PDB file of C-alpha atoms in Angstrom:
ATOM      1  CA  MET C   1      -0.104   0.017  -0.069  1.00 48.00           C
ATOM      2  CA  THR C   2       1.163   3.529  -0.741  1.00 44.00           C
ATOM      3  CA  SER C   3       0.153   6.639   1.063  1.00 40.00           C
ATOM      4  CA  SER C   4      -1.766   7.541  -1.857  1.00 47.00           C
ATOM      5  CA  SER C   5      -3.986   4.501  -1.378  1.00 63.00           C
ATOM      6  CA  VAL C   6      -4.830   5.542   2.240  1.00 78.00           C
ATOM      7  CA  LEU C   7      -6.185   8.684   0.991  1.00 90.00           C
ATOM      8  CA  ASP C   8      -8.165   6.843  -1.689  1.00 86.00           C
ATOM      9  CA  LEU C   9      -9.668   4.071   0.481  1.00 83.00           C
ATOM     10  CA  ALA C  10     -12.756   5.917   1.487  1.00 88.00           C
ATOM     11  CA  PRO C  11     -13.895   9.650   1.521  1.00 94.00           C
ATOM     12  CA  VAL C  12     -13.649   9.860   5.357  1.00 97.00           C
ATOM     13  CA  VAL C  13     -11.141   8.400   7.839  1.00 98.00           C
ATOM     14  CA  PRO C  14     -12.775   7.901  11.156  1.00 98.00           C
ATOM     15  CA  VAL C  15     -10.666   9.533  13.970  1.00 98.00           C
ATOM     16  CA  VAL C  16     -11.155   7.165  16.956  1.00 98.00           C
ATOM     17  CA  VAL C  17     -10.352   7.815  20.687  1.00 97.00           C
ATOM     18  CA  LEU C  18     -10.759   4.609  22.751  1.00 97.00           C
ATOM     19  CA  GLU C  19     -10.902   4.547  26.455  1.00 97.00           C
ATOM     20  CA  ASP C  20     -11.363   0.746  26.475  1.00 97.00           C
ATOM     21  CA  ALA C  21      -9.443  -1.625  24.181  1.00 98.00           C
ATOM     22  CA  ALA C  22     -12.257  -4.126  24.464  1.00 98.00           C
ATOM     23  CA  ASP C  23     -14.432  -1.779  22.344  1.00 98.00           C
ATOM     24  CA  ALA C  24     -11.968  -1.443  19.426  1.00 98.00           C
ATOM     25  CA  VAL C  25     -12.835  -4.745  17.669  1.00 98.00           C
ATOM     26  CA  PRO C  26     -16.801  -4.059  17.470  1.00 98.00           C
ATOM     27  CA  LEU C  27     -16.225  -0.500  16.730  1.00 98.00           C
ATOM     28  CA  ALA C  28     -13.824  -1.314  13.884  1.00 98.00           C
ATOM     29  CA  ARG C  29     -16.302  -3.953  12.603  1.00 98.00           C
ATOM     30  CA  ALA C  30     -19.170  -1.569  12.576  1.00 98.00           C
ATOM     31  CA  LEU C  31     -17.121   1.173  10.716  1.00 98.00           C
ATOM     32  CA  VAL C  32     -15.886  -1.528   8.127  1.00 98.00           C
ATOM     33  CA  ALA C  33     -19.503  -2.731   7.673  1.00 98.00           C
ATOM     34  CA  GLY C  34     -20.536   1.016   7.038  1.00 97.00           C
ATOM     35  CA  GLY C  35     -17.868   1.281   4.370  1.00 96.00           C
ATOM     36  CA  LEU C  36     -15.100   3.011   6.204  1.00 96.00           C
ATOM     37  CA  PRO C  37     -12.057   0.688   6.237  1.00 96.00           C
ATOM     38  CA  ALA C  38      -9.214   3.059   7.082  1.00 96.00           C
ATOM     39  CA  ILE C  39      -9.506   3.615  10.894  1.00 98.00           C
ATOM     40  CA  GLU C  40      -7.176   6.242  12.661  1.00 98.00           C
ATOM     41  CA  VAL C  41      -6.758   5.194  16.253  1.00 98.00           C
ATOM     42  CA  THR C  42      -5.367   8.148  18.241  1.00 98.00           C
ATOM     43  CA  LEU C  43      -2.637   7.762  20.720  1.00 98.00           C
ATOM     44  CA  ARG C  44      -4.338   9.773  23.202  1.00 97.00           C
ATOM     45  CA  THR C  45      -5.315   7.251  25.626  1.00 97.00           C
ATOM     46  CA  ALA C  46      -3.539   4.178  27.275  1.00 98.00           C
ATOM     47  CA  ALA C  47      -5.724   1.943  25.407  1.00 98.00           C
ATOM     48  CA  ALA C  48      -4.499   2.974  22.124  1.00 98.00           C
ATOM     49  CA  LEU C  49      -1.712   0.560  21.441  1.00 98.00           C
ATOM     50  CA  ASP C  50      -3.899  -2.427  22.427  1.00 98.00           C
ATOM     51  CA  ALA C  51      -6.718  -1.105  20.458  1.00 98.00           C
ATOM     52  CA  ILE C  52      -4.530  -0.965  17.186  1.00 98.00           C
ATOM     53  CA  GLU C  53      -3.130  -4.538  17.921  1.00 98.00           C
ATOM     54  CA  ALA C  54      -6.763  -5.939  18.513  1.00 98.00           C
ATOM     55  CA  ILE C  55      -7.956  -4.450  15.312  1.00 98.00           C
ATOM     56  CA  ALA C  56      -5.101  -5.408  13.221  1.00 98.00           C
ATOM     57  CA  ALA C  57      -5.425  -9.086  14.556  1.00 98.00           C
ATOM     58  CA  GLU C  58      -9.197  -9.470  14.550  1.00 98.00           C
ATOM     59  CA  VAL C  59     -10.724  -7.183  11.608  1.00 98.00           C
ATOM     60  CA  PRO C  60      -9.325  -8.291   8.480  1.00 93.00           C
ATOM     61  CA  GLY C  61     -11.356  -5.653   6.532  1.00 96.00           C
ATOM     62  CA  ALA C  62      -9.921  -2.896   8.441  1.00 97.00           C
ATOM     63  CA  VAL C  63      -6.880  -0.875   7.637  1.00 97.00           C
ATOM     64  CA  VAL C  64      -5.904   0.366  11.094  1.00 98.00           C
ATOM     65  CA  GLY C  65      -3.459   3.450  11.440  1.00 98.00           C
ATOM     66  CA  ALA C  66      -2.209   5.315  14.317  1.00 98.00           C
ATOM     67  CA  GLY C  67      -3.028   9.237  14.977  1.00 98.00           C
ATOM     68  CA  THR C  68      -1.415  11.834  17.287  1.00 98.00           C
ATOM     69  CA  VAL C  69       2.063  10.287  16.346  1.00 98.00           C
ATOM     70  CA  ILE C  70       4.591  12.762  17.666  1.00 98.00           C
ATOM     71  CA  SER C  71       7.722  10.921  18.212  1.00 98.00           C
ATOM     72  CA  ALA C  72       9.938   8.111  16.897  1.00 98.00           C
ATOM     73  CA  ARG C  73       8.981   5.947  19.950  1.00 98.00           C
ATOM     74  CA  ASN C  74       5.344   6.201  18.877  1.00 98.00           C
ATOM     75  CA  VAL C  75       6.280   5.414  15.283  1.00 98.00           C
ATOM     76  CA  SER C  76       7.951   2.150  16.450  1.00 98.00           C
ATOM     77  CA  ASP C  77       5.467   1.213  19.130  1.00 98.00           C
ATOM     78  CA  THR C  78       2.439   1.652  16.786  1.00 98.00           C
ATOM     79  CA  VAL C  79       4.007  -0.275  13.704  1.00 98.00           C
ATOM     80  CA  ALA C  80       4.891  -2.896  15.947  1.00 98.00           C
ATOM     81  CA  ALA C  81       1.264  -3.206  17.266  1.00 98.00           C
ATOM     82  CA  GLY C  82       0.217  -3.526  13.595  1.00 98.00           C
ATOM     83  CA  ALA C  83      -0.595   0.017  12.400  1.00 98.00           C
ATOM     84  CA  ARG C  84      -0.613   0.193   8.634  1.00 97.00           C
ATOM     85  CA  PHE C  85      -0.386   3.885   8.416  1.00 97.00           C
ATOM     86  CA  LEU C  86       0.714   6.871  10.701  1.00 97.00           C
ATOM     87  CA  VAL C  87      -0.782  10.277  11.001  1.00 97.00           C
ATOM     88  CA  SER C  88       0.779  13.284  13.011  1.00 98.00           C
ATOM     89  CA  PRO C  89      -0.756  16.578  13.963  1.00 98.00           C
ATOM     90  CA  GLY C  90       2.452  18.257  12.987  1.00 98.00           C
ATOM     91  CA  TRP C  91       5.999  17.250  12.024  1.00 98.00           C
ATOM     92  CA  THR C  92       9.635  17.918  12.816  1.00 98.00           C
ATOM     93  CA  ASP C  93      12.605  16.515  10.896  1.00 97.00           C
ATOM     94  CA  PRO C  94      13.371  13.645  13.386  1.00 98.00           C
ATOM     95  CA  LEU C  95       9.681  12.752  13.420  1.00 98.00           C
ATOM     96  CA  LEU C  96       9.647  12.909   9.566  1.00 98.00           C
ATOM     97  CA  ASP C  97      12.791  10.710   9.528  1.00 98.00           C
ATOM     98  CA  ALA C  98      11.224   8.062  11.657  1.00 98.00           C
ATOM     99  CA  MET C  99       7.927   8.047   9.775  1.00 97.00           C
ATOM    100  CA  LYS C 100       9.873   7.606   6.460  1.00 97.00           C
ATOM    101  CA  ALA C 101      12.178   4.888   8.029  1.00 97.00           C
ATOM    102  CA  SER C 102       8.951   2.934   9.241  1.00 96.00           C
ATOM    103  CA  ASP C 103       8.118   1.449   5.793  1.00 92.00           C
ATOM    104  CA  VAL C 104       4.334   2.238   6.274  1.00 95.00           C
ATOM    105  CA  PRO C 105       2.460   5.160   4.694  1.00 95.00           C
ATOM    106  CA  PHE C 106       2.277   8.359   6.820  1.00 96.00           C
ATOM    107  CA  LEU C 107       0.413  11.685   6.621  1.00 97.00           C
ATOM    108  CA  PRO C 108       2.490  14.398   8.541  1.00 97.00           C
ATOM    109  CA  GLY C 109       0.250  17.334   9.758  1.00 98.00           C
ATOM    110  CA  VAL C 110       0.740  20.844   8.370  1.00 98.00           C
ATOM    111  CA  SER C 111      -1.326  24.174   8.895  1.00 98.00           C
ATOM    112  CA  THR C 112       0.882  26.678   6.869  1.00 97.00           C
ATOM    113  CA  THR C 113       2.116  27.099   3.452  1.00 97.00           C
ATOM    114  CA  CYS C 114       5.659  27.031   4.717  1.00 98.00           C
ATOM    115  CA  GLU C 115       5.329  23.503   6.220  1.00 98.00           C
ATOM    116  CA  VAL C 116       3.768  22.301   2.982  1.00 98.00           C
ATOM    117  CA  VAL C 117       6.811  23.460   1.012  1.00 98.00           C
ATOM    118  CA  ALA C 118       9.130  22.120   3.473  1.00 98.00           C
ATOM    119  CA  LEU C 119       7.460  18.805   3.143  1.00 98.00           C
ATOM    120  CA  LEU C 120       7.626  18.823  -0.754  1.00 98.00           C
ATOM    121  CA  GLU C 121      11.219  19.597  -0.491  1.00 98.00           C
ATOM    122  CA  ARG C 122      11.662  16.420   1.472  1.00 97.00           C
ATOM    123  CA  GLY C 123       9.813  14.461  -1.187  1.00 96.00           C
ATOM    124  CA  VAL C 124       6.522  14.039   0.703  1.00 97.00           C
ATOM    125  CA  SER C 125       3.445  15.320  -1.310  1.00 96.00           C
ATOM    126  CA  GLU C 126       0.484  13.793   0.993  1.00 96.00           C
ATOM    127  CA  MET C 127      -0.241  15.296   4.216  1.00 97.00           C
ATOM    128  CA  LYS C 128      -2.732  15.898   6.979  1.00 98.00           C
ATOM    129  CA  PHE C 129      -4.289  19.530   7.143  1.00 98.00           C
ATOM    130  CA  PHE C 130      -4.903  20.162  10.875  1.00 98.00           C
ATOM    131  CA  PRO C 131      -6.606  21.767  12.407  1.00 98.00           C
ATOM    132  CA  ALA C 132      -8.706  22.308   9.336  1.00 98.00           C
ATOM    133  CA  GLU C 133     -11.492  24.522  10.353  1.00 98.00           C
ATOM    134  CA  ALA C 134      -9.440  26.591  12.675  1.00 98.00           C
ATOM    135  CA  ALA C 135      -6.524  26.827  10.022  1.00 97.00           C
ATOM    136  CA  GLY C 136      -8.541  28.333   7.299  1.00 97.00           C
ATOM    137  CA  GLY C 137     -10.681  25.521   6.033  1.00 98.00           C
ATOM    138  CA  THR C 138     -11.812  25.131   2.443  1.00 98.00           C
ATOM    139  CA  ALA C 139     -10.838  28.557   1.533  1.00 98.00           C
ATOM    140  CA  TYR C 140      -7.171  27.962   2.682  1.00 98.00           C
ATOM    141  CA  LEU C 141      -6.911  24.822   0.845  1.00 98.00           C
ATOM    142  CA  LYS C 142      -8.302  26.198  -2.325  1.00 98.00           C
ATOM    143  CA  ALA C 143      -5.838  28.887  -2.227  1.00 98.00           C
ATOM    144  CA  LEU C 144      -3.032  26.296  -1.835  1.00 97.00           C
ATOM    145  CA  SER C 145      -4.179  24.270  -4.836  1.00 97.00           C
ATOM    146  CA  ALA C 146      -2.862  26.881  -7.623  1.00 95.00           C
ATOM    147  CA  PRO C 147       0.812  27.575  -6.432  1.00 97.00           C
ATOM    148  CA  LEU C 148       1.138  23.853  -4.882  1.00 98.00           C
ATOM    149  CA  PRO C 149      -0.919  21.502  -7.078  1.00 97.00           C
ATOM    150  CA  GLN C 150       1.425  18.658  -6.230  1.00 97.00           C
ATOM    151  CA  ALA C 151       0.328  18.499  -2.507  1.00 97.00           C
ATOM    152  CA  ARG C 152      -2.621  16.407  -1.502  1.00 97.00           C
ATOM    153  CA  PHE C 153      -4.302  16.588   1.806  1.00 97.00           C
ATOM    154  CA  CYS C 154      -6.520  14.819   4.360  1.00 97.00           C
ATOM    155  CA  PRO C 155      -8.071  17.660   6.215  1.00 98.00           C
ATOM    156  CA  THR C 156      -8.930  16.940   9.806  1.00 98.00           C
ATOM    157  CA  GLY C 157     -10.377  19.024  12.618  1.00 98.00           C
ATOM    158  CA  GLY C 158     -13.831  20.450  13.128  1.00 97.00           C
ATOM    159  CA  ILE C 159     -15.172  18.690  10.045  1.00 98.00           C
ATOM    160  CA  SER C 160     -18.658  17.473  10.073  1.00 97.00           C
ATOM    161  CA  LEU C 161     -21.073  15.452   7.862  1.00 97.00           C
ATOM    162  CA  ALA C 162     -22.395  18.667   6.593  1.00 97.00           C
ATOM    163  CA  SER C 163     -19.066  20.446   5.911  1.00 97.00           C
ATOM    164  CA  ALA C 164     -17.329  17.323   4.610  1.00 98.00           C
ATOM    165  CA  PRO C 165     -18.765  17.525   0.914  1.00 97.00           C
ATOM    166  CA  SER C 166     -17.086  21.033   0.512  1.00 97.00           C
ATOM    167  CA  TYR C 167     -13.691  19.771   1.309  1.00 98.00           C
ATOM    168  CA  LEU C 168     -14.091  16.529  -0.756  1.00 97.00           C
ATOM    169  CA  ALA C 169     -15.021  18.722  -3.858  1.00 97.00           C
ATOM    170  CA  LEU C 170     -11.426  20.356  -3.750  1.00 97.00           C
ATOM    171  CA  PRO C 171      -9.001  18.947  -6.181  1.00 96.00           C
ATOM    172  CA  ASN C 172      -6.101  18.780  -3.606  1.00 97.00           C
ATOM    173  CA  VAL C 173      -8.296  16.866  -1.035  1.00 97.00           C
ATOM    174  CA  GLY C 174      -8.074  12.979  -1.111  1.00 96.00           C
ATOM    175  CA  CYS C 175     -10.240  12.213   2.037  1.00 96.00           C
ATOM    176  CA  VAL C 176     -11.213  13.991   5.190  1.00 98.00           C
ATOM    177  CA  GLY C 177     -10.719  12.883   8.969  1.00 98.00           C
ATOM    178  CA  GLY C 178     -13.520  13.156  11.343  1.00 98.00           C
ATOM    179  CA  SER C 179     -15.090  11.741  14.489  1.00 98.00           C
ATOM    180  CA  TRP C 180     -18.817  12.305  14.059  1.00 98.00           C
ATOM    181  CA  MET C 181     -19.481   8.818  13.056  1.00 98.00           C
ATOM    182  CA  VAL C 182     -17.895   7.593  16.276  1.00 98.00           C
ATOM    183  CA  PRO C 183     -19.828   9.837  18.884  1.00 97.00           C
ATOM    184  CA  GLY C 184     -18.655   9.236  22.504  1.00 95.00           C
ATOM    185  CA  ASP C 185     -22.287   8.390  23.694  1.00 97.00           C
ATOM    186  CA  ALA C 186     -22.662   5.766  21.080  1.00 98.00           C
ATOM    187  CA  VAL C 187     -19.339   4.162  21.798  1.00 97.00           C
ATOM    188  CA  ALA C 188     -20.130   4.302  25.733  1.00 96.00           C
ATOM    189  CA  ALA C 189     -23.393   2.649  24.982  1.00 97.00           C
ATOM    190  CA  LYS C 190     -21.907   0.123  22.670  1.00 98.00           C
ATOM    191  CA  ASP C 191     -24.396   1.239  20.022  1.00 98.00           C
ATOM    192  CA  TRP C 192     -22.662  -0.362  17.124  1.00 98.00           C
ATOM    193  CA  ALA C 193     -25.672  -0.282  14.946  1.00 98.00           C
ATOM    194  CA  ARG C 194     -25.610   3.466  15.170  1.00 98.00           C
ATOM    195  CA  VAL C 195     -21.945   3.621  14.523  1.00 98.00           C
ATOM    196  CA  GLU C 196     -22.506   1.545  11.371  1.00 98.00           C
ATOM    197  CA  ARG C 197     -25.303   3.684  10.145  1.00 98.00           C
ATOM    198  CA  LEU C 198     -23.220   6.804  10.625  1.00 98.00           C
ATOM    199  CA  ALA C 199     -20.398   5.193   8.838  1.00 98.00           C
ATOM    200  CA  GLY C 200     -22.448   4.417   5.989  1.00 97.00           C
ATOM    201  CA  GLU C 201     -23.695   7.954   5.708  1.00 97.00           C
ATOM    202  CA  ALA C 202     -19.954   9.273   5.628  1.00 97.00           C
ATOM    203  CA  ALA C 203     -19.018   6.569   3.102  1.00 96.00           C
ATOM    204  CA  ALA C 204     -21.802   7.639   0.717  1.00 95.00           C
ATOM    205  CA  LEU C 205     -20.424  11.344   0.722  1.00 94.00           C
ATOM    206  CA  ARG C 206     -18.454  10.477  -2.456  1.00 75.00           C
ATOM    207  CA  GLY C 207     -20.548   8.385  -4.922  1.00 52.00           C
TER     208      GLY C 207
END
């Protein structure tokens, strides 16, 4: 798999925060059944590594990745757990080197034109745009497309079912990241049918 194929797996990549690793497999199965195979499990909780490992082992239809990757240790730990792609909120040279050396696709985070150009200089053309809404949203990404058409993005941060189509219509957007299809109350209630329904709505955003 290339990083391009991560951007092209589905119109939306669910951004998942799990407090309990026991929820990982049923949640991932619901997302896959709804049509969202690429799942970003963020490293914001103690359960994240176990959750990635469980999804990688038990949900063959899922392409599980790690989000909130901010150190070389995060890279090695998540790849060892079975992560098949990496997403960072921002990047530094040491972090970028570690992600490049991991041999899995990665999306380093950017929010400014300078960061985009710096990544292009390093041979990276696919990135996470974060925090998307706060950093300028669709207007900012549209402005980047003319001078930097080779850069391709997965915008994440503040995006909803209602706003996602305007991002997906942009030529430099491959997919969007969001958490609206994994609402906290549904996860807490283990309402996997609701998660699957919301995932199906998100998967249908690009016909």
